[in-house]
mmCIF file of C-alpha atoms in Angstrom:
data_model
loop_
_atom_site.group_PDB
_atom_site.id
_atom_site.type_symbol
_atom_site.label_atom_id
_atom_site.label_comp_id
_atom_site.label_asym_id
_atom_site.label_seq_id
_atom_site.Cartn_x
_atom_site.Cartn_y
_atom_site.Cartn_z
ATOM 1 C CA MET H 1 134.624 194.737 156.428
ATOM 2 C CA GLU H 2 131.081 195.449 158.227
ATOM 3 C CA ILE H 3 133.074 198.528 159.889
ATOM 4 C CA LEU H 4 135.747 199.050 157.540
ATOM 5 C CA VAL H 5 133.531 200.014 154.437
ATOM 6 C CA PRO H 6 131.439 202.512 156.665
ATOM 7 C CA THR H 7 134.423 204.179 158.190
ATOM 8 C CA LEU H 8 136.106 204.610 154.989
ATOM 9 C CA LEU H 9 132.952 206.313 153.570
ATOM 10 C CA THR H 10 132.243 208.745 156.454
ATOM 11 C CA ILE H 11 136.274 209.721 155.992
ATOM 12 C CA ILE H 12 135.375 210.472 152.262
ATOM 13 C CA THR H 13 132.222 212.353 152.787
ATOM 14 C CA ALA H 14 134.253 214.480 155.836
ATOM 15 C CA ALA H 15 137.441 214.921 153.303
ATOM 16 C CA THR H 16 135.225 216.109 150.310
ATOM 17 C CA PRO H 17 134.680 219.883 151.375
ATOM 18 C CA LEU H 18 138.219 220.138 152.910
ATOM 19 C CA LEU H 19 139.257 219.095 149.560
ATOM 20 C CA PHE H 20 137.046 221.407 147.664
ATOM 21 C CA ALA H 21 137.799 224.458 149.643
ATOM 22 C CA ALA H 22 141.548 223.696 149.772
ATOM 23 C CA ILE H 23 142.213 223.212 146.492
ATOM 24 C CA GLY H 24 140.528 226.560 145.676
ATOM 25 C CA GLU H 25 142.380 228.618 148.044
ATOM 26 C CA MET H 26 145.805 226.937 146.691
ATOM 27 C CA VAL H 27 145.189 228.304 143.095
ATOM 28 C CA THR H 28 144.182 231.732 144.877
ATOM 29 C CA GLU H 29 147.512 231.555 146.674
ATOM 30 C CA LYS H 30 149.664 230.280 143.321
ATOM 31 C CA SER H 31 148.615 233.842 141.862
ATOM 32 C CA GLY H 32 149.985 235.597 145.135
ATOM 33 C CA VAL H 33 146.958 236.457 146.988
ATOM 34 C CA LEU H 34 146.001 235.043 150.611
ATOM 35 C CA ASN H 35 142.255 235.065 151.239
ATOM 36 C CA LEU H 36 141.495 234.165 154.508
ATOM 37 C CA GLY H 37 137.728 234.361 153.789
ATOM 38 C CA VAL H 38 137.196 230.935 153.137
ATOM 39 C CA GLU H 39 135.220 229.922 156.171
ATOM 40 C CA GLY H 40 132.509 232.881 155.365
ATOM 41 C CA MET H 41 132.346 231.870 151.591
ATOM 42 C CA MET H 42 131.623 228.150 152.500
ATOM 43 C CA LEU H 43 128.862 229.357 154.925
ATOM 44 C CA VAL H 44 127.254 231.651 152.522
ATOM 45 C CA GLY H 45 127.587 228.645 149.641
ATOM 46 C CA ALA H 46 125.948 226.577 151.963
ATOM 47 C CA VAL H 47 123.086 228.438 152.895
ATOM 48 C CA VAL H 48 122.136 230.037 149.553
ATOM 49 C CA ALA H 49 122.414 226.374 148.151
ATOM 50 C CA PHE H 50 120.082 224.734 150.742
ATOM 51 C CA ALA H 51 117.721 227.458 150.310
ATOM 52 C CA THR H 52 118.064 227.297 146.688
ATOM 53 C CA VAL H 53 117.244 223.214 146.470
ATOM 54 C CA HIS H 54 114.616 223.827 149.300
ATOM 55 C CA HIS H 55 112.744 226.505 146.968
ATOM 56 C CA THR H 56 113.033 224.740 143.488
ATOM 57 C CA ASP H 57 113.588 220.961 144.839
ATOM 58 C CA SER H 58 116.669 220.895 142.054
ATOM 59 C CA ALA H 59 120.049 219.693 143.364
ATOM 60 C CA PHE H 60 121.668 221.089 140.442
ATOM 61 C CA LEU H 61 120.339 224.507 140.957
ATOM 62 C CA GLY H 62 121.324 224.077 144.329
ATOM 63 C CA ILE H 63 124.910 223.675 143.795
ATOM 64 C CA LEU H 64 125.064 225.858 141.009
ATOM 65 C CA ALA H 65 123.669 228.517 143.369
ATOM 66 C CA GLY H 66 126.296 227.829 146.081
ATOM 67 C CA ILE H 67 129.239 228.161 143.379
ATOM 68 C CA LEU H 68 127.853 231.529 142.409
ATOM 69 C CA ALA H 69 127.744 232.494 146.077
ATOM 70 C CA GLY H 70 131.143 231.781 146.897
ATOM 71 C CA ALA H 71 132.389 233.431 143.614
ATOM 72 C CA GLY H 72 130.065 236.463 144.322
ATOM 73 C CA MET H 73 131.438 236.749 147.972
ATOM 74 C CA SER H 74 135.121 236.211 146.689
ATOM 75 C CA ALA H 75 134.538 238.909 144.164
ATOM 76 C CA ILE H 76 133.964 241.485 146.937
ATOM 77 C CA PHE H 77 137.317 240.476 148.208
ATOM 78 C CA GLY H 78 138.756 240.943 144.807
ATOM 79 C CA ILE H 79 137.446 244.227 144.485
ATOM 80 C CA LEU H 80 138.647 245.289 147.990
ATOM 81 C CA VAL H 81 142.074 243.764 147.589
ATOM 82 C CA LEU H 82 143.025 244.269 144.088
ATOM 83 C CA GLY H 83 140.951 247.420 143.242
ATOM 84 C CA LEU H 84 140.997 249.418 146.174
ATOM 85 C CA GLN H 85 144.476 248.095 147.636
ATOM 86 C CA SER H 86 143.298 246.943 151.246
ATOM 87 C CA SER H 87 144.795 244.746 153.524
ATOM 88 C CA GLN H 88 144.497 240.993 152.419
ATOM 89 C CA VAL H 89 144.656 239.586 156.174
ATOM 90 C CA ALA H 90 142.170 242.309 157.360
ATOM 91 C CA THR H 91 139.884 242.111 154.433
ATOM 92 C CA GLY H 92 139.545 238.070 154.620
ATOM 93 C CA LEU H 93 138.958 238.334 158.220
ATOM 94 C CA ALA H 94 136.379 240.791 157.535
ATOM 95 C CA LEU H 95 134.815 238.414 154.890
ATOM 96 C CA THR H 96 134.461 235.557 157.266
ATOM 97 C CA ILE H 97 132.985 237.669 159.914
ATOM 98 C CA PHE H 98 130.485 238.983 157.023
ATOM 99 C CA GLY H 99 129.763 235.436 155.571
ATOM 100 C CA VAL H 100 128.995 234.221 159.414
ATOM 101 C CA GLY H 101 126.260 236.892 159.942
ATOM 102 C CA LEU H 102 125.076 237.079 156.420
ATOM 103 C CA SER H 103 124.553 232.884 156.445
ATOM 104 C CA ALA H 104 122.903 233.534 159.941
ATOM 105 C CA LEU H 105 120.385 236.182 158.635
ATOM 106 C CA TRP H 106 119.381 234.298 155.387
ATOM 107 C CA GLY H 107 118.934 230.915 157.079
ATOM 108 C CA GLN H 108 116.898 231.749 160.129
ATOM 109 C CA SER H 109 113.725 230.551 158.335
ATOM 110 C CA LEU H 110 115.398 227.121 157.062
ATOM 111 C CA VAL H 111 116.577 226.249 160.792
ATOM 112 C CA GLY H 112 114.943 222.753 161.183
ATOM 113 C CA VAL H 113 114.105 222.229 157.548
ATOM 114 C CA ALA H 114 115.356 218.681 156.477
ATOM 115 C CA TYR H 115 116.576 217.552 153.052
ATOM 116 C CA GLU H 116 116.813 213.911 151.631
ATOM 117 C CA GLY H 117 120.564 214.626 150.306
ATOM 118 C CA LEU H 118 122.284 214.291 147.157
ATOM 119 C CA PRO H 119 121.439 211.279 145.095
ATOM 120 C CA LYS H 120 124.155 208.545 144.815
ATOM 121 C CA LEU H 121 125.403 207.490 141.584
ATOM 122 C CA SER H 122 126.525 203.870 140.929
ATOM 123 C CA VAL H 123 128.758 203.017 138.397
ATOM 124 C CA PRO H 124 127.206 199.968 136.789
ATOM 125 C CA LEU H 125 128.956 196.649 137.527
ATOM 126 C CA LEU H 126 132.114 198.553 138.886
ATOM 127 C CA SER H 127 130.056 199.245 142.120
ATOM 128 C CA ASP H 128 129.401 195.728 142.709
ATOM 129 C CA ILE H 129 132.947 194.609 143.178
ATOM 130 C CA PRO H 130 133.403 193.961 147.113
ATOM 131 C CA LEU H 131 135.154 196.684 148.774
ATOM 132 C CA VAL H 132 136.391 198.832 146.069
ATOM 133 C CA GLY H 133 133.110 199.114 144.567
ATOM 134 C CA PRO H 134 131.271 200.863 147.535
ATOM 135 C CA LEU H 135 134.531 202.835 148.246
ATOM 136 C CA LEU H 136 135.032 204.355 144.621
ATOM 137 C CA PHE H 137 131.876 203.772 142.566
ATOM 138 C CA ASN H 138 128.892 204.456 144.508
ATOM 139 C CA HIS H 139 129.202 208.445 145.533
ATOM 140 C CA ASP H 140 127.131 211.352 144.702
ATOM 141 C CA ILE H 141 128.079 213.824 142.051
ATOM 142 C CA LEU H 142 130.364 216.227 144.138
ATOM 143 C CA VAL H 143 132.737 213.281 145.404
ATOM 144 C CA TYR H 144 133.371 212.540 142.266
ATOM 145 C CA GLY H 145 133.739 216.154 140.963
ATOM 146 C CA SER H 146 136.394 216.614 143.780
ATOM 147 C CA PHE H 147 138.685 214.293 142.221
ATOM 148 C CA ALA H 148 137.714 216.044 138.888
ATOM 149 C CA VAL H 149 138.739 219.216 140.334
ATOM 150 C CA VAL H 150 142.043 217.933 141.418
ATOM 151 C CA LEU H 151 143.048 216.580 138.056
ATOM 152 C CA ALA H 152 142.059 219.511 136.564
ATOM 153 C CA VAL H 153 144.318 221.841 138.692
ATOM 154 C CA VAL H 154 147.298 219.360 138.408
ATOM 155 C CA TRP H 155 146.816 219.547 134.583
ATOM 156 C CA PHE H 156 146.204 223.485 134.193
ATOM 157 C CA LEU H 157 148.868 224.263 136.822
ATOM 158 C CA GLY H 158 151.802 221.758 135.373
ATOM 159 C CA HIS H 159 150.543 221.319 132.023
ATOM 160 C CA THR H 160 149.559 224.668 130.418
ATOM 161 C CA ARG H 161 150.260 228.067 129.361
ATOM 162 C CA PRO H 162 147.795 229.930 131.513
ATOM 163 C CA GLY H 163 148.809 227.806 134.407
ATOM 164 C CA LEU H 164 152.283 228.853 134.083
ATOM 165 C CA VAL H 165 151.467 232.163 133.874
ATOM 166 C CA LEU H 166 149.484 232.186 137.020
ATOM 167 C CA ARG H 167 152.514 230.672 138.808
ATOM 168 C CA ALA H 168 154.829 233.424 137.543
ATOM 169 C CA VAL H 169 152.264 236.336 138.339
ATOM 170 C CA GLY H 170 152.681 234.354 142.106
ATOM 171 C CA ASP H 171 156.268 234.278 141.933
ATOM 172 C CA SER H 172 157.145 237.717 140.753
ATOM 173 C CA HIS H 173 154.220 239.859 139.564
ATOM 174 C CA ASP H 174 156.777 242.947 138.288
ATOM 175 C CA ALA H 175 158.146 240.370 135.884
ATOM 176 C CA ALA H 176 154.754 239.246 134.665
ATOM 177 C CA HIS H 177 153.655 242.653 134.460
ATOM 178 C CA ALA H 178 156.724 244.011 132.566
ATOM 179 C CA ILE H 179 156.334 241.493 129.975
ATOM 180 C CA GLY H 180 152.618 242.433 129.487
ATOM 181 C CA TYR H 181 150.381 240.180 131.650
ATOM 182 C CA SER H 182 147.613 241.794 133.650
ATOM 183 C CA VAL H 183 148.467 240.923 136.911
ATOM 184 C CA LEU H 184 145.334 241.942 138.389
ATOM 185 C CA ARG H 185 143.095 240.239 135.925
ATOM 186 C CA ILE H 186 144.761 237.063 136.698
ATOM 187 C CA ARG H 187 144.819 237.439 140.030
ATOM 188 C CA PHE H 188 140.850 238.246 140.155
ATOM 189 C CA PHE H 189 139.848 235.258 138.022
ATOM 190 C CA ALA H 190 141.950 233.066 140.827
ATOM 191 C CA ILE H 191 140.134 234.462 143.550
ATOM 192 C CA LEU H 192 136.763 233.847 141.775
ATOM 193 C CA PHE H 193 138.127 230.279 141.170
ATOM 194 C CA GLY H 194 138.955 230.023 144.976
ATOM 195 C CA GLY H 195 135.418 231.407 145.877
ATOM 196 C CA ALA H 196 133.586 228.839 143.822
ATOM 197 C CA MET H 197 135.457 226.048 145.091
ATOM 198 C CA ALA H 198 134.742 227.366 148.922
ATOM 199 C CA GLY H 199 130.874 227.763 147.651
ATOM 200 C CA ILE H 200 130.803 224.006 146.573
ATOM 201 C CA ALA H 201 132.233 222.829 149.804
ATOM 202 C CA GLY H 202 129.430 224.654 151.661
ATOM 203 C CA ALA H 203 126.895 223.460 148.966
ATOM 204 C CA TYR H 204 128.389 219.751 149.825
ATOM 205 C CA LEU H 205 127.678 220.391 153.804
ATOM 206 C CA SER H 206 124.623 221.376 153.549
ATOM 207 C CA LEU H 207 123.238 219.035 150.814
ATOM 208 C CA ALA H 208 125.168 215.988 151.321
ATOM 209 C CA TYR H 209 127.257 215.693 154.314
ATOM 210 C CA SER H 210 124.586 217.058 156.641
ATOM 211 C CA PRO H 211 121.753 217.917 154.556
ATOM 212 C CA LEU H 212 120.095 220.554 156.594
ATOM 213 C CA TRP H 213 120.944 223.923 157.689
ATOM 214 C CA ILE H 214 122.704 224.888 160.898
ATOM 215 C CA GLU H 215 124.445 228.163 161.883
ATOM 216 C CA ASN H 216 127.986 227.728 161.681
ATOM 217 C CA MET H 217 127.758 224.565 160.040
ATOM 218 C CA SER H 218 131.154 224.673 158.426
ATOM 219 C CA ALA H 219 132.643 224.589 162.196
ATOM 220 C CA GLY H 220 136.149 225.574 161.316
ATOM 221 C CA ARG H 221 136.409 223.612 158.018
ATOM 222 C CA GLY H 222 137.587 226.818 156.210
ATOM 223 C CA TRP H 223 140.519 227.219 158.341
ATOM 224 C CA ILE H 224 141.440 223.993 158.196
ATOM 225 C CA ALA H 225 141.421 224.275 154.608
ATOM 226 C CA LEU H 226 143.794 227.147 154.803
ATOM 227 C CA ALA H 227 146.193 225.141 156.972
ATOM 228 C CA LEU H 228 145.986 222.249 154.232
ATOM 229 C CA VAL H 229 147.528 224.783 151.664
ATOM 230 C CA VAL H 230 150.379 225.074 153.749
ATOM 231 C CA PHE H 231 150.517 221.476 154.586
ATOM 232 C CA ALA H 232 150.600 220.219 151.075
ATOM 233 C CA THR H 233 153.464 223.258 150.444
ATOM 234 C CA TRP H 234 150.926 224.545 147.518
ATOM 235 C CA ARG H 235 150.848 220.930 145.464
ATOM 236 C CA PRO H 236 147.424 219.716 144.103
ATOM 237 C CA TRP H 237 147.967 215.964 145.123
ATOM 238 C CA ARG H 238 149.316 216.864 148.643
ATOM 239 C CA VAL H 239 146.166 218.599 149.303
ATOM 240 C CA LEU H 240 144.366 215.539 148.201
ATOM 241 C CA VAL H 241 146.381 213.508 150.921
ATOM 242 C CA GLY H 242 146.090 216.277 153.438
ATOM 243 C CA ALA H 243 142.289 216.526 152.983
ATOM 244 C CA TYR H 244 141.670 212.876 153.381
ATOM 245 C CA LEU H 245 144.447 212.549 156.286
ATOM 246 C CA PHE H 246 142.339 215.660 158.171
ATOM 247 C CA GLY H 247 138.995 213.909 157.169
ATOM 248 C CA GLY H 248 140.234 210.788 158.914
ATOM 249 C CA ILE H 249 140.847 212.741 162.078
ATOM 250 C CA THR H 250 137.642 214.211 161.891
ATOM 251 C CA ILE H 251 135.919 210.872 161.851
ATOM 252 C CA LEU H 252 138.248 209.236 164.442
ATOM 253 C CA GLN H 253 136.262 211.165 166.997
ATOM 254 C CA LEU H 254 132.981 209.968 166.254
ATOM 255 C CA HIS H 255 133.974 206.176 166.025
ATOM 256 C CA ALA H 256 136.321 206.629 169.438
ATOM 257 C CA GLN H 257 133.075 207.559 171.107
ATOM 258 C CA ALA H 258 131.057 204.772 169.330
ATOM 259 C CA PHE H 259 133.503 202.151 170.803
ATOM 260 C CA GLY H 260 133.386 203.777 174.245
ATOM 261 C CA VAL H 261 136.750 205.155 174.433
ATOM 262 C CA GLY H 262 136.996 206.844 177.860
ATOM 263 C CA ILE H 263 137.870 210.379 176.635
ATOM 264 C CA PRO H 264 135.522 213.348 177.089
ATOM 265 C CA SER H 265 133.352 213.874 173.777
ATOM 266 C CA GLN H 266 134.406 217.571 174.304
ATOM 267 C CA VAL H 267 138.776 216.593 173.588
ATOM 268 C CA MET H 268 137.644 214.427 170.816
ATOM 269 C CA SER H 269 136.063 217.186 169.108
ATOM 270 C CA MET H 270 139.206 219.074 169.559
ATOM 271 C CA LEU H 271 141.283 216.650 167.564
ATOM 272 C CA PRO H 272 140.834 218.049 164.009
ATOM 273 C CA TYR H 273 141.707 221.666 165.315
ATOM 274 C CA LEU H 274 144.694 220.393 167.325
ATOM 275 C CA ALA H 275 146.056 218.280 164.609
ATOM 276 C CA THR H 276 145.794 221.377 162.593
ATOM 277 C CA ILE H 277 147.807 223.581 165.096
ATOM 278 C CA LEU H 278 150.335 220.671 165.619
ATOM 279 C CA VAL H 279 150.766 220.348 161.785
ATOM 280 C CA LEU H 280 151.341 224.490 161.488
ATOM 281 C CA VAL H 281 153.859 224.310 164.194
ATOM 282 C CA LEU H 282 156.016 221.509 162.827
ATOM 283 C CA ILE H 283 155.869 222.952 159.321
ATOM 284 C CA SER H 284 156.891 226.064 160.405
ATOM 285 C CA ARG H 285 160.037 225.000 161.823
ATOM 286 C CA ASP H 286 161.468 224.687 158.433
ATOM 287 C CA GLN H 287 161.384 227.881 156.771
ATOM 288 C CA ASN H 288 163.532 227.191 154.214
ATOM 289 C CA LYS H 289 161.164 224.458 152.718
ATOM 290 C CA ILE H 290 158.104 227.366 152.886
ATOM 291 C CA LYS H 291 160.169 229.930 151.132
ATOM 292 C CA ARG H 292 161.076 227.314 148.813
ATOM 293 C CA ASN H 293 157.831 226.127 147.864
ATOM 294 C CA ALA H 294 155.372 229.472 148.815
ATOM 295 C CA PRO H 295 154.550 231.636 145.927
ATOM 296 C CA ALA H 296 157.350 234.488 146.565
ATOM 297 C CA CYS H 297 154.472 237.485 146.083
ATOM 298 C CA ILE H 298 151.949 236.030 148.518
ATOM 299 C CA GLY H 299 150.154 238.420 150.356
ATOM 300 C CA LYS H 300 152.033 241.312 148.594
ATOM 301 C CA PRO H 301 149.702 243.879 146.835
ATOM 302 C CA PHE H 302 150.804 244.891 143.346
ATOM 303 C CA HIS H 303 150.749 248.470 142.187
ATOM 304 C CA PRO H 304 150.294 248.681 138.399
ATOM 305 C CA THR H 305 152.536 251.224 136.689
ATOM 306 C CA ALA H 306 152.593 252.690 133.103
#
């Protein structure tokens, strides 16, 4: 028990940023837009959140700033791909490169500055339950928020009219436009939501997971989040499972080194990315499954007509 509980807690913390980023990207892709700029949005969200907390000493303002920073980055992407009809793939890649450079520039003065981390919010009585209490009822606000976001997305996509419209736009933007829905507006709001979730994922990295600022601290998590969406076949519950699966693989390298496993640390550090590649290769072998679950219009530009 002394080993199990800390291990499971570290898996939860490792999975949380992946869950936020992946659930946001899933909603964006459900609308028919592919945004490859998740990594860049996470980094900008991380540095803005950390800088805000450093100057205001307010975790709430830091989280809010991270959300707005991610949404702001995604707004740039939305204007370019929806308003100017630029390539979604090229623009997403450019957004990541831009985010990496911008976050490094803004964070120069913050390197080496420490933060105490987000406070834990223990649920009275429930947090005292052996094993279950520490695992489920003794976390910071963002861990609780990640579960709430998944529940909200499940409800929104499956049980609301706007969610149905969003899915319709992703499956057939011409048909949605023909019956009077504003495809570009719906997609823009979906892009903003995806950016906000990437921003909060970055905020979690710099305020809770590793409460300090380091250049490129997302370390490829944005790309893993993109792979998670495909792994989950665009279903929210599977995104949750996938995030915790990849979070466990991320933590495995640390515990393997602690137990003295005779594998070079560099190889262990590669595990999450090797797992990502392996999963994508296995999934891509079943093209029919991907076609059945992927939004039909994903990545396709929409040209509104009168």
